[in-house]
């Protein structure tokens, strides 16, 4: 999923016609931004003409795909301690690779200098 900018238009094309019309009415005929839709609480929506429970559920489903929290669901399920152990292992691997490259470069430059 691409990151969604708060200034982008809300994906009204993903709404049913009834919900799209309610959104357009609420925002005086224009497509609202993602930030504007995310700023509304459930009670705000339920007080909006044309928005009932079903419409609210539809808006909430679309909102969950736009909120940054949905990106976080792809995080590995590791504790901080496990992540640190993994990081330390990667650092050791990297240091070993750097050491091998340094040895190879040192032996290569030494053989060139002696020739």
PDB file of N, CA and C in Angstrom:
ATOM      1  N   UNK A   1       0.844  -1.188   0.000  1.00  0.00           N
ATOM      2  CA  UNK A   1       0.000   0.000   0.000  1.00  0.00           C
ATOM      3  C   UNK A   1       0.884   1.244   0.000  1.00  0.00           C
ATOM      4  N   UNK A   2       0.582   2.208  -0.822  1.00  0.00           N
ATOM      5  CA  UNK A   2       1.310   3.466  -0.839  1.00  0.00           C
ATOM      6  C   UNK A   2       0.865   4.311   0.347  1.00  0.00           C
ATOM      7  N   UNK A   3       1.791   5.154   0.806  1.00  0.00           N
ATOM      8  CA  UNK A   3       1.430   6.059   1.887  1.00  0.00           C
ATOM      9  C   UNK A   3       0.442   7.085   1.371  1.00  0.00           C
ATOM     10  N   UNK A   4      -0.513   7.407   2.198  1.00  0.00           N
ATOM     11  CA  UNK A   4      -1.569   8.336   1.813  1.00  0.00           C
ATOM     12  C   UNK A   4      -1.281   9.688   2.444  1.00  0.00           C
ATOM     13  N   UNK A   5      -1.293  10.721   1.637  1.00  0.00           N
ATOM     14  CA  UNK A   5      -1.098  12.079   2.132  1.00  0.00           C
ATOM     15  C   UNK A   5      -2.431  12.610   2.647  1.00  0.00           C
ATOM     16  N   UNK A   6      -2.412  13.308   3.781  1.00  0.00           N
ATOM     17  CA  UNK A   6      -3.660  13.869   4.317  1.00  0.00           C
ATOM     18  C   UNK A   6      -4.330  14.860   3.367  1.00  0.00           C
ATOM     19  N   UNK A   7      -3.548  15.452   2.463  1.00  0.00           N
ATOM     20  CA  UNK A   7      -4.100  16.441   1.528  1.00  0.00           C
ATOM     21  C   UNK A   7      -4.704  15.817   0.276  1.00  0.00           C
ATOM     22  N   UNK A   8      -4.559  14.515   0.129  1.00  0.00           N
ATOM     23  CA  UNK A   8      -5.126  13.842  -1.047  1.00  0.00           C
ATOM     24  C   UNK A   8      -6.646  13.804  -0.946  1.00  0.00           C
ATOM     25  N   UNK A   9      -7.324  13.767  -2.083  1.00  0.00           N
ATOM     26  CA  UNK A   9      -8.786  13.634  -2.042  1.00  0.00           C
ATOM     27  C   UNK A   9      -9.185  12.281  -1.441  1.00  0.00           C
ATOM     28  N   UNK A  10     -10.241  12.293  -0.656  1.00  0.00           N
ATOM     29  CA  UNK A  10     -10.774  11.044  -0.117  1.00  0.00           C
ATOM     30  C   UNK A  10     -11.254  10.197  -1.293  1.00  0.00           C
ATOM     31  N   UNK A  11     -10.976   8.887  -1.283  1.00  0.00           N
ATOM     32  CA  UNK A  11     -11.361   8.039  -2.422  1.00  0.00           C
ATOM     33  C   UNK A  11     -12.869   7.804  -2.484  1.00  0.00           C
ATOM     34  N   UNK A  12     -13.584   8.823  -2.884  1.00  0.00           N
ATOM     35  CA  UNK A  12     -15.045   8.795  -2.917  1.00  0.00           C
ATOM     36  C   UNK A  12     -15.559   7.746  -3.910  1.00  0.00           C
ATOM     37  N   UNK A  13     -14.715   7.398  -4.881  1.00  0.00           N
ATOM     38  CA  UNK A  13     -15.106   6.385  -5.868  1.00  0.00           C
ATOM     39  C   UNK A  13     -15.216   4.998  -5.242  1.00  0.00           C
ATOM     40  N   UNK A  14     -14.678   4.820  -4.049  1.00  0.00           N
ATOM     41  CA  UNK A  14     -14.786   3.540  -3.350  1.00  0.00           C
ATOM     42  C   UNK A  14     -16.054   3.457  -2.505  1.00  0.00           C
ATOM     43  N   UNK A  15     -16.802   4.546  -2.435  1.00  0.00           N
ATOM     44  CA  UNK A  15     -18.040   4.601  -1.646  1.00  0.00           C
ATOM     45  C   UNK A  15     -19.233   4.216  -2.512  1.00  0.00           C
ATOM     46  N   UNK A  16     -20.294   3.759  -1.831  1.00  0.00           N
ATOM     47  CA  UNK A  16     -21.553   3.564  -2.544  1.00  0.00           C
ATOM     48  C   UNK A  16     -22.055   4.940  -2.977  1.00  0.00           C
ATOM     49  N   UNK A  17     -22.978   4.945  -3.911  1.00  0.00           N
ATOM     50  CA  UNK A  17     -23.511   6.217  -4.413  1.00  0.00           C
ATOM     51  C   UNK A  17     -24.163   7.022  -3.286  1.00  0.00           C
ATOM     52  N   UNK A  18     -24.864   6.333  -2.394  1.00  0.00           N
ATOM     53  CA  UNK A  18     -25.548   7.002  -1.282  1.00  0.00           C
ATOM     54  C   UNK A  18     -24.543   7.693  -0.358  1.00  0.00           C
ATOM     55  N   UNK A  19     -23.462   6.994  -0.020  1.00  0.00           N
ATOM     56  CA  UNK A  19     -22.447   7.574   0.867  1.00  0.00           C
ATOM     57  C   UNK A  19     -21.689   8.690   0.150  1.00  0.00           C
ATOM     58  N   UNK A  20     -21.377   8.489  -1.117  1.00  0.00           N
ATOM     59  CA  UNK A  20     -20.683   9.527  -1.897  1.00  0.00           C
ATOM     60  C   UNK A  20     -21.515  10.805  -1.928  1.00  0.00           C
ATOM     61  N   UNK A  21     -22.823  10.667  -2.148  1.00  0.00           N
ATOM     62  CA  UNK A  21     -23.702  11.845  -2.169  1.00  0.00           C
ATOM     63  C   UNK A  21     -23.748  12.536  -0.807  1.00  0.00           C
ATOM     64  N   UNK A  22     -23.778  11.748   0.277  1.00  0.00           N
ATOM     65  CA  UNK A  22     -23.788  12.336   1.621  1.00  0.00           C
ATOM     66  C   UNK A  22     -22.487  13.102   1.878  1.00  0.00           C
ATOM     67  N   UNK A  23     -21.365  12.540   1.442  1.00  0.00           N
ATOM     68  CA  UNK A  23     -20.077  13.228   1.604  1.00  0.00           C
ATOM     69  C   UNK A  23     -20.055  14.537   0.815  1.00  0.00           C
ATOM     70  N   UNK A  24     -20.513  14.473  -0.420  1.00  0.00           N
ATOM     71  CA  UNK A  24     -20.527  15.679  -1.256  1.00  0.00           C
ATOM     72  C   UNK A  24     -21.434  16.755  -0.660  1.00  0.00           C
ATOM     73  N   UNK A  25     -22.594  16.345  -0.121  1.00  0.00           N
ATOM     74  CA  UNK A  25     -23.493  17.310   0.530  1.00  0.00           C
ATOM     75  C   UNK A  25     -22.819  17.938   1.744  1.00  0.00           C
ATOM     76  N   UNK A  26     -22.181  17.105   2.545  1.00  0.00           N
ATOM     77  CA  UNK A  26     -21.534  17.596   3.769  1.00  0.00           C
ATOM     78  C   UNK A  26     -20.411  18.580   3.453  1.00  0.00           C
ATOM     79  N   UNK A  27     -19.713  18.342   2.362  1.00  0.00           N
ATOM     80  CA  UNK A  27     -18.582  19.206   2.005  1.00  0.00           C
ATOM     81  C   UNK A  27     -18.925  20.145   0.846  1.00  0.00           C
ATOM     82  N   UNK A  28     -20.193  20.502   0.781  1.00  0.00           N
ATOM     83  CA  UNK A  28     -20.698  21.521  -0.146  1.00  0.00           C
ATOM     84  C   UNK A  28     -20.313  21.264  -1.601  1.00  0.00           C
ATOM     85  N   UNK A  29     -20.465  20.012  -2.022  1.00  0.00           N
ATOM     86  CA  UNK A  29     -20.270  19.668  -3.428  1.00  0.00           C
ATOM     87  C   UNK A  29     -18.858  19.312  -3.834  1.00  0.00           C
ATOM     88  N   UNK A  30     -17.913  19.428  -2.930  1.00  0.00           N
ATOM     89  CA  UNK A  30     -16.536  19.084  -3.300  1.00  0.00           C
ATOM     90  C   UNK A  30     -16.116  17.789  -2.605  1.00  0.00           C
ATOM     91  N   UNK A  31     -15.143  17.117  -3.189  1.00  0.00           N
ATOM     92  CA  UNK A  31     -14.611  15.899  -2.585  1.00  0.00           C
ATOM     93  C   UNK A  31     -13.701  16.320  -1.425  1.00  0.00           C
ATOM     94  N   UNK A  32     -13.958  15.807  -0.230  1.00  0.00           N
ATOM     95  CA  UNK A  32     -13.132  16.194   0.918  1.00  0.00           C
ATOM     96  C   UNK A  32     -11.741  15.568   0.841  1.00  0.00           C
ATOM     97  N   UNK A  33     -10.822  16.123   1.609  1.00  0.00           N
ATOM     98  CA  UNK A  33      -9.491  15.526   1.695  1.00  0.00           C
ATOM     99  C   UNK A  33      -9.541  14.357   2.677  1.00  0.00           C
ATOM    100  N   UNK A  34      -8.524  13.535   2.623  1.00  0.00           N
ATOM    101  CA  UNK A  34      -8.413  12.420   3.566  1.00  0.00           C
ATOM    102  C   UNK A  34      -8.411  12.964   4.994  1.00  0.00           C
ATOM    103  N   UNK A  35      -7.666  14.041   5.232  1.00  0.00           N
ATOM    104  CA  UNK A  35      -7.584  14.620   6.580  1.00  0.00           C
ATOM    105  C   UNK A  35      -8.953  15.063   7.082  1.00  0.00           C
ATOM    106  N   UNK A  36      -9.752  15.649   6.211  1.00  0.00           N
ATOM    107  CA  UNK A  36     -11.079  16.114   6.625  1.00  0.00           C
ATOM    108  C   UNK A  36     -11.961  14.943   7.042  1.00  0.00           C
ATOM    109  N   UNK A  37     -11.910  13.868   6.292  1.00  0.00           N
ATOM    110  CA  UNK A  37     -12.746  12.707   6.628  1.00  0.00           C
ATOM    111  C   UNK A  37     -12.227  12.033   7.892  1.00  0.00           C
ATOM    112  N   UNK A  38     -10.901  11.921   8.027  1.00  0.00           N
ATOM    113  CA  UNK A  38     -10.335  11.295   9.220  1.00  0.00           C
ATOM    114  C   UNK A  38     -10.618  12.108  10.480  1.00  0.00           C
ATOM    115  N   UNK A  39     -10.806  13.414  10.330  1.00  0.00           N
ATOM    116  CA  UNK A  39     -11.042  14.284  11.491  1.00  0.00           C
ATOM    117  C   UNK A  39     -12.439  14.104  12.087  1.00  0.00           C
ATOM    118  N   UNK A  40     -13.382  13.602  11.310  1.00  0.00           N
ATOM    119  CA  UNK A  40     -14.748  13.415  11.811  1.00  0.00           C
ATOM    120  C   UNK A  40     -14.793  12.201  12.739  1.00  0.00           C
ATOM    121  N   UNK A  41     -15.439  12.377  13.887  1.00  0.00           N
ATOM    122  CA  UNK A  41     -15.677  11.260  14.796  1.00  0.00           C
ATOM    123  C   UNK A  41     -16.984  10.583  14.390  1.00  0.00           C
ATOM    124  N   UNK A  42     -17.213   9.407  14.935  1.00  0.00           N
ATOM    125  CA  UNK A  42     -18.434   8.658  14.612  1.00  0.00           C
ATOM    126  C   UNK A  42     -19.687   9.491  14.868  1.00  0.00           C
ATOM    127  N   UNK A  43     -19.737  10.170  16.011  1.00  0.00           N
ATOM    128  CA  UNK A  43     -20.921  10.979  16.334  1.00  0.00           C
ATOM    129  C   UNK A  43     -21.108  12.124  15.358  1.00  0.00           C
ATOM    130  N   UNK A  44     -19.983  12.683  14.862  1.00  0.00           N
ATOM    131  CA  UNK A  44     -20.085  13.743  13.850  1.00  0.00           C
ATOM    132  C   UNK A  44     -20.770  13.194  12.602  1.00  0.00           C
ATOM    133  N   UNK A  45     -20.335  12.004  12.176  1.00  0.00           N
ATOM    134  CA  UNK A  45     -20.923  11.410  10.968  1.00  0.00           C
ATOM    135  C   UNK A  45     -22.395  11.087  11.181  1.00  0.00           C
ATOM    136  N   UNK A  46     -22.721  10.536  12.359  1.00  0.00           N
ATOM    137  CA  UNK A  46     -24.113  10.159  12.608  1.00  0.00           C
ATOM    138  C   UNK A  46     -25.025  11.376  12.670  1.00  0.00           C
ATOM    139  N   UNK A  47     -24.472  12.543  12.923  1.00  0.00           N
ATOM    140  CA  UNK A  47     -25.250  13.774  12.907  1.00  0.00           C
ATOM    141  C   UNK A  47     -25.332  14.407  11.529  1.00  0.00           C
ATOM    142  N   UNK A  48     -24.711  13.781  10.554  1.00  0.00           N
ATOM    143  CA  UNK A  48     -24.692  14.296   9.184  1.00  0.00           C
ATOM    144  C   UNK A  48     -25.889  13.743   8.415  1.00  0.00           C
ATOM    145  N   UNK A  49     -26.653  14.592   7.731  1.00  0.00           N
ATOM    146  CA  UNK A  49     -27.791  14.096   6.950  1.00  0.00           C
ATOM    147  C   UNK A  49     -27.350  13.051   5.922  1.00  0.00           C
ATOM    148  N   UNK A  50     -28.086  11.951   5.888  1.00  0.00           N
ATOM    149  CA  UNK A  50     -27.800  10.888   4.925  1.00  0.00           C
ATOM    150  C   UNK A  50     -26.795   9.862   5.410  1.00  0.00           C
ATOM    151  N   UNK A  51     -26.278  10.043   6.630  1.00  0.00           N
ATOM    152  CA  UNK A  51     -25.304   9.083   7.161  1.00  0.00           C
ATOM    153  C   UNK A  51     -25.904   8.391   8.374  1.00  0.00           C
ATOM    154  N   UNK A  52     -26.189   7.115   8.199  1.00  0.00           N
ATOM    155  CA  UNK A  52     -26.656   6.275   9.295  1.00  0.00           C
ATOM    156  C   UNK A  52     -25.577   5.265   9.641  1.00  0.00           C
ATOM    157  N   UNK A  53     -25.957   4.231  10.371  1.00  0.00           N
ATOM    158  CA  UNK A  53     -24.996   3.207  10.803  1.00  0.00           C
ATOM    159  C   UNK A  53     -24.312   2.512   9.622  1.00  0.00           C
ATOM    160  N   UNK A  54     -25.082   2.119   8.611  1.00  0.00           N
ATOM    161  CA  UNK A  54     -24.488   1.418   7.463  1.00  0.00           C
ATOM    162  C   UNK A  54     -23.509   2.314   6.713  1.00  0.00           C
ATOM    163  N   UNK A  55     -23.899   3.560   6.510  1.00  0.00           N
ATOM    164  CA  UNK A  55     -23.014   4.502   5.816  1.00  0.00           C
ATOM    165  C   UNK A  55     -21.760   4.746   6.652  1.00  0.00           C
ATOM    166  N   UNK A  56     -21.938   4.869   7.963  1.00  0.00           N
ATOM    167  CA  UNK A  56     -20.796   5.070   8.849  1.00  0.00           C
ATOM    168  C   UNK A  56     -19.841   3.881   8.766  1.00  0.00           C
ATOM    169  N   UNK A  57     -20.396   2.671   8.771  1.00  0.00           N
ATOM    170  CA  UNK A  57     -19.551   1.475   8.652  1.00  0.00           C
ATOM    171  C   UNK A  57     -18.761   1.494   7.349  1.00  0.00           C
ATOM    172  N   UNK A  58     -19.396   1.915   6.287  1.00  0.00           N
ATOM    173  CA  UNK A  58     -18.728   1.991   4.983  1.00  0.00           C
ATOM    174  C   UNK A  58     -17.575   3.000   5.021  1.00  0.00           C
ATOM    175  N   UNK A  59     -17.825   4.151   5.614  1.00  0.00           N
ATOM    176  CA  UNK A  59     -16.781   5.176   5.737  1.00  0.00           C
ATOM    177  C   UNK A  59     -15.636   4.653   6.604  1.00  0.00           C
ATOM    178  N   UNK A  60     -15.983   3.974   7.700  1.00  0.00           N
ATOM    179  CA  UNK A  60     -14.957   3.461   8.613  1.00  0.00           C
ATOM    180  C   UNK A  60     -14.074   2.412   7.940  1.00  0.00           C
ATOM    181  N   UNK A  61     -14.664   1.572   7.110  1.00  0.00           N
ATOM    182  CA  UNK A  61     -13.875   0.559   6.394  1.00  0.00           C
ATOM    183  C   UNK A  61     -12.854   1.237   5.488  1.00  0.00           C
ATOM    184  N   UNK A  62     -13.288   2.254   4.776  1.00  0.00           N
ATOM    185  CA  UNK A  62     -12.366   2.978   3.885  1.00  0.00           C
ATOM    186  C   UNK A  62     -11.322   3.721   4.713  1.00  0.00           C
ATOM    187  N   UNK A  63     -11.742   4.328   5.826  1.00  0.00           N
ATOM    188  CA  UNK A  63     -10.804   5.061   6.681  1.00  0.00           C
ATOM    189  C   UNK A  63      -9.689   4.157   7.193  1.00  0.00           C
ATOM    190  N   UNK A  64     -10.010   2.919   7.552  1.00  0.00           N
ATOM    191  CA  UNK A  64      -8.979   2.030   8.103  1.00  0.00           C
ATOM    192  C   UNK A  64      -7.880   1.747   7.085  1.00  0.00           C
ATOM    193  N   UNK A  65      -8.206   1.815   5.806  1.00  0.00           N
ATOM    194  CA  UNK A  65      -7.173   1.582   4.792  1.00  0.00           C
ATOM    195  C   UNK A  65      -6.322   2.825   4.568  1.00  0.00           C
ATOM    196  N   UNK A  66      -6.751   3.963   5.101  1.00  0.00           N
ATOM    197  CA  UNK A  66      -6.044   5.223   4.886  1.00  0.00           C
ATOM    198  C   UNK A  66      -5.236   5.666   6.092  1.00  0.00           C
ATOM    199  N   UNK A  67      -5.555   5.153   7.264  1.00  0.00           N
ATOM    200  CA  UNK A  67      -4.896   5.604   8.480  1.00  0.00           C
ATOM    201  C   UNK A  67      -3.498   5.010   8.571  1.00  0.00           C
ATOM    202  N   UNK A  68      -2.547   5.780   9.081  1.00  0.00           N
ATOM    203  CA  UNK A  68      -1.186   5.273   9.230  1.00  0.00           C
ATOM    204  C   UNK A  68      -1.111   3.999  10.063  1.00  0.00           C
ATOM    205  N   UNK A  69      -2.025   3.814  10.989  1.00  0.00           N
ATOM    206  CA  UNK A  69      -2.001   2.614  11.818  1.00  0.00           C
ATOM    207  C   UNK A  69      -2.125   1.354  10.983  1.00  0.00           C
ATOM    208  N   UNK A  70      -2.807   1.432   9.847  1.00  0.00           N
ATOM    209  CA  UNK A  70      -2.951   0.238   9.018  1.00  0.00           C
ATOM    210  C   UNK A  70      -1.624  -0.182   8.423  1.00  0.00           C
ATOM    211  N   UNK A  71      -0.709   0.756   8.240  1.00  0.00           N
ATOM    212  CA  UNK A  71       0.617   0.419   7.738  1.00  0.00           C
ATOM    213  C   UNK A  71       1.375  -0.370   8.795  1.00  0.00           C
ATOM    214  N   UNK A  72       1.132  -0.057  10.043  1.00  0.00           N
ATOM    215  CA  UNK A  72       1.855  -0.688  11.128  1.00  0.00           C
ATOM    216  C   UNK A  72       1.497  -2.161  11.304  1.00  0.00           C
ATOM    217  N   UNK A  73       0.446  -2.646  10.725  1.00  0.00           N
ATOM    218  CA  UNK A  73       0.080  -4.048  10.876  1.00  0.00           C
ATOM    219  C   UNK A  73       1.080  -4.968  10.199  1.00  0.00           C
ATOM    220  N   UNK A  74       1.971  -4.430   9.389  1.00  0.00           N
ATOM    221  CA  UNK A  74       2.956  -5.246   8.704  1.00  0.00           C
ATOM    222  C   UNK A  74       4.250  -5.379   9.500  1.00  0.00           C
ATOM    223  N   UNK A  75       4.298  -4.824  10.698  1.00  0.00           N
ATOM    224  CA  UNK A  75       5.492  -4.927  11.530  1.00  0.00           C
ATOM    225  C   UNK A  75       5.708  -6.371  11.947  1.00  0.00           C
ATOM    226  N   UNK A  76       6.971  -6.770  12.090  1.00  0.00           N
ATOM    227  CA  UNK A  76       7.217  -8.107  12.626  1.00  0.00           C
ATOM    228  C   UNK A  76       6.753  -8.165  14.080  1.00  0.00           C
ATOM    229  N   UNK A  77       6.267  -9.314  14.481  1.00  0.00           N
ATOM    230  CA  UNK A  77       5.793  -9.477  15.855  1.00  0.00           C
ATOM    231  C   UNK A  77       6.964  -9.928  16.729  1.00  0.00           C
ATOM    232  N   UNK A  78       7.905  -9.010  16.956  1.00  0.00           N
ATOM    233  CA  UNK A  78       9.076  -9.311  17.769  1.00  0.00           C
ATOM    234  C   UNK A  78       9.147  -8.311  18.917  1.00  0.00           C
ATOM    235  N   UNK A  79       9.666  -8.791  20.049  1.00  0.00           N
ATOM    236  CA  UNK A  79       9.851  -7.882  21.181  1.00  0.00           C
ATOM    237  C   UNK A  79      11.068  -7.005  20.916  1.00  0.00           C
ATOM    238  N   UNK A  80      11.222  -5.972  21.720  1.00  0.00           N
ATOM    239  CA  UNK A  80      12.388  -5.100  21.579  1.00  0.00           C
ATOM    240  C   UNK A  80      13.680  -5.892  21.775  1.00  0.00           C
ATOM    241  N   UNK A  81      13.677  -6.796  22.755  1.00  0.00           N
ATOM    242  CA  UNK A  81      14.875  -7.599  23.028  1.00  0.00           C
ATOM    243  C   UNK A  81      15.227  -8.471  21.818  1.00  0.00           C
ATOM    244  N   UNK A  82      14.205  -9.087  21.206  1.00  0.00           N
ATOM    245  CA  UNK A  82      14.453  -9.911  20.013  1.00  0.00           C
ATOM    246  C   UNK A  82      14.973  -9.069  18.857  1.00  0.00           C
ATOM    247  N   UNK A  83      14.422  -7.880  18.700  1.00  0.00           N
ATOM    248  CA  UNK A  83      14.893  -6.986  17.641  1.00  0.00           C
ATOM    249  C   UNK A  83      16.343  -6.570  17.873  1.00  0.00           C
ATOM    250  N   UNK A  84      16.704  -6.286  19.125  1.00  0.00           N
ATOM    251  CA  UNK A  84      18.089  -5.919  19.438  1.00  0.00           C
ATOM    252  C   UNK A  84      19.044  -7.072  19.169  1.00  0.00           C
ATOM    253  N   UNK A  85      18.647  -8.285  19.535  1.00  0.00           N
ATOM    254  CA  UNK A  85      19.486  -9.454  19.245  1.00  0.00           C
ATOM    255  C   UNK A  85      19.687  -9.607  17.743  1.00  0.00           C
ATOM    256  N   UNK A  86      18.623  -9.454  16.999  1.00  0.00           N
ATOM    257  CA  UNK A  86      18.701  -9.557  15.538  1.00  0.00           C
ATOM    258  C   UNK A  86      19.601  -8.456  14.976  1.00  0.00           C
ATOM    259  N   UNK A  87      19.446  -7.244  15.475  1.00  0.00           N
ATOM    260  CA  UNK A  87      20.280  -6.128  15.032  1.00  0.00           C
ATOM    261  C   UNK A  87      21.754  -6.399  15.330  1.00  0.00           C
ATOM    262  N   UNK A  88      22.045  -6.890  16.534  1.00  0.00           N
ATOM    263  CA  UNK A  88      23.436  -7.197  16.890  1.00  0.00           C
ATOM    264  C   UNK A  88      24.017  -8.254  15.963  1.00  0.00           C
ATOM    265  N   UNK A  89      23.222  -9.256  15.621  1.00  0.00           N
ATOM    266  CA  UNK A  89      23.682 -10.279  14.679  1.00  0.00           C
ATOM    267  C   UNK A  89      23.986  -9.687  13.311  1.00  0.00           C
ATOM    268  N   UNK A  90      23.129  -8.782  12.854  1.00  0.00           N
ATOM    269  CA  UNK A  90      23.358  -8.131  11.556  1.00  0.00           C
ATOM    270  C   UNK A  90      24.616  -7.269  11.580  1.00  0.00           C
ATOM    271  N   UNK A  91      24.836  -6.577  12.694  1.00  0.00           N
ATOM    272  CA  UNK A  91      26.043  -5.745  12.828  1.00  0.00           C
ATOM    273  C   UNK A  91      27.288  -6.626  12.784  1.00  0.00           C
ATOM    274  N   UNK A  92      27.253  -7.761  13.481  1.00  0.00           N
ATOM    275  CA  UNK A  92      28.397  -8.681  13.462  1.00  0.00           C
ATOM    276  C   UNK A  92      28.640  -9.214  12.052  1.00  0.00           C
ATOM    277  N   UNK A  93      27.576  -9.575  11.356  1.00  0.00           N
ATOM    278  CA  UNK A  93      27.714 -10.042   9.967  1.00  0.00           C
ATOM    279  C   UNK A  93      28.336  -8.957   9.097  1.00  0.00           C
ATOM    280  N   UNK A  94      27.866  -7.729   9.258  1.00  0.00           N
ATOM    281  CA  UNK A  94      28.387  -6.622   8.466  1.00  0.00           C
ATOM    282  C   UNK A  94      29.868  -6.389   8.770  1.00  0.00           C
ATOM    283  N   UNK A  95      30.235  -6.444  10.048  1.00  0.00           N
ATOM    284  CA  UNK A  95      31.640  -6.248  10.423  1.00  0.00           C
ATOM    285  C   UNK A  95      32.521  -7.348   9.843  1.00  0.00           C
ATOM    286  N   UNK A  96      32.016  -8.580   9.822  1.00  0.00           N
ATOM    287  CA  UNK A  96      32.782  -9.686   9.239  1.00  0.00           C
ATOM    288  C   UNK A  96      32.984  -9.467   7.745  1.00  0.00           C
ATOM    289  N   UNK A  97      31.950  -9.010   7.066  1.00  0.00           N
ATOM    290  CA  UNK A  97      32.055  -8.741   5.620  1.00  0.00           C
ATOM    291  C   UNK A  97      33.049  -7.614   5.366  1.00  0.00           C
ATOM    292  N   UNK A  98      32.970  -6.561   6.158  1.00  0.00           N
ATOM    293  CA  UNK A  98      33.906  -5.439   6.007  1.00  0.00           C
ATOM    294  C   UNK A  98      35.337  -5.920   6.242  1.00  0.00           C
ATOM    295  N   UNK A  99      35.513  -6.774   7.249  1.00  0.00           N
ATOM    296  CA  UNK A  99      36.846  -7.323   7.528  1.00  0.00           C
ATOM    297  C   UNK A  99      37.384  -8.123   6.352  1.00  0.00           C
ATOM    298  N   UNK A 100      36.548  -8.960   5.751  1.00  0.00           N
ATOM    299  CA  UNK A 100      36.978  -9.762   4.595  1.00  0.00           C
ATOM    300  C   UNK A 100      37.323  -8.874   3.409  1.00  0.00           C
ATOM    301  N   UNK A 101      36.531  -7.839   3.190  1.00  0.00           N
ATOM    302  CA  UNK A 101      36.810  -6.913   2.080  1.00  0.00           C
ATOM    303  C   UNK A 101      38.133  -6.192   2.335  1.00  0.00           C
ATOM    304  N   UNK A 102      38.341  -5.771   3.572  1.00  0.00           N
ATOM    305  CA  UNK A 102      39.591  -5.079   3.914  1.00  0.00           C
ATOM    306  C   UNK A 102      40.792  -5.995   3.715  1.00  0.00           C
ATOM    307  N   UNK A 103      40.658  -7.262   4.121  1.00  0.00           N
ATOM    308  CA  UNK A 103      41.754  -8.223   3.934  1.00  0.00           C
ATOM    309  C   UNK A 103      42.037  -8.428   2.456  1.00  0.00           C
ATOM    310  N   UNK A 104      40.981  -8.583   1.679  1.00  0.00           N
ATOM    311  CA  UNK A 104      41.144  -8.811   0.243  1.00  0.00           C
ATOM    312  C   UNK A 104      41.791  -7.598  -0.416  1.00  0.00           C
ATOM    313  N   UNK A 105      41.320  -6.409  -0.077  1.00  0.00           N
ATOM    314  CA  UNK A 105      41.902  -5.189  -0.639  1.00  0.00           C
ATOM    315  C   UNK A 105      43.352  -5.040  -0.208  1.00  0.00           C
ATOM    316  N   UNK A 106      43.641  -5.387   1.036  1.00  0.00           N
ATOM    317  CA  UNK A 106      45.013  -5.291   1.535  1.00  0.00           C
ATOM    318  C   UNK A 106      45.938  -6.269   0.843  1.00  0.00           C
ATOM    319  N   UNK A 107      45.464  -7.511   0.616  1.00  0.00           N
ATOM    320  CA  UNK A 107      46.322  -8.507  -0.046  1.00  0.00           C
ATOM    321  C   UNK A 107      46.466  -8.187  -1.525  1.00  0.00           C
ATOM    322  N   UNK A 108      45.435  -7.612  -2.136  1.00  0.00           N
ATOM    323  CA  UNK A 108      45.500  -7.248  -3.552  1.00  0.00           C
ATOM    324  C   UNK A 108      46.461  -6.095  -3.750  1.00  0.00           C
ATOM    325  N   UNK A 109      46.365  -5.083  -2.896  1.00  0.00           N
ATOM    326  CA  UNK A 109      47.239  -3.920  -3.065  1.00  0.00           C
ATOM    327  C   UNK A 109      48.673  -4.276  -2.711  1.00  0.00           C
ATOM    328  N   UNK A 110      48.852  -5.233  -1.783  1.00  0.00           N
ATOM    329  CA  UNK A 110      50.205  -5.658  -1.431  1.00  0.00           C
ATOM    330  C   UNK A 110      50.873  -6.405  -2.559  1.00  0.00           C
ATOM    331  N   UNK A 111      50.102  -7.222  -3.295  1.00  0.00           N
ATOM    332  CA  UNK A 111      50.699  -7.980  -4.401  1.00  0.00           C
ATOM    333  C   UNK A 111      51.006  -7.065  -5.576  1.00  0.00           C
ATOM    334  N   UNK A 112      50.187  -6.017  -5.730  1.00  0.00           N
ATOM    335  CA  UNK A 112      50.453  -5.075  -6.821  1.00  0.00           C
ATOM    336  C   UNK A 112      51.697  -4.247  -6.519  1.00  0.00           C
ATOM    337  N   UNK A 113      51.845  -3.889  -5.276  1.00  0.00           N
ATOM    338  CA  UNK A 113      52.978  -3.045  -4.909  1.00  0.00           C
ATOM    339  C   UNK A 113      54.294  -3.788  -5.031  1.00  0.00           C
ATOM    340  N   UNK A 114      54.278  -5.141  -4.864  1.00  0.00           N
ATOM    341  CA  UNK A 114      55.504  -5.922  -4.941  1.00  0.00           C
ATOM    342  C   UNK A 114      55.880  -6.275  -6.355  1.00  0.00           C
ATOM    343  N   UNK A 115      55.032  -6.069  -7.322  1.00  0.00           N
ATOM    344  CA  UNK A 115      55.320  -6.497  -8.689  1.00  0.00           C
ATOM    345  C   UNK A 115      56.047  -5.514  -9.456  1.00  0.00           C
TER     346      UNK A 115
END
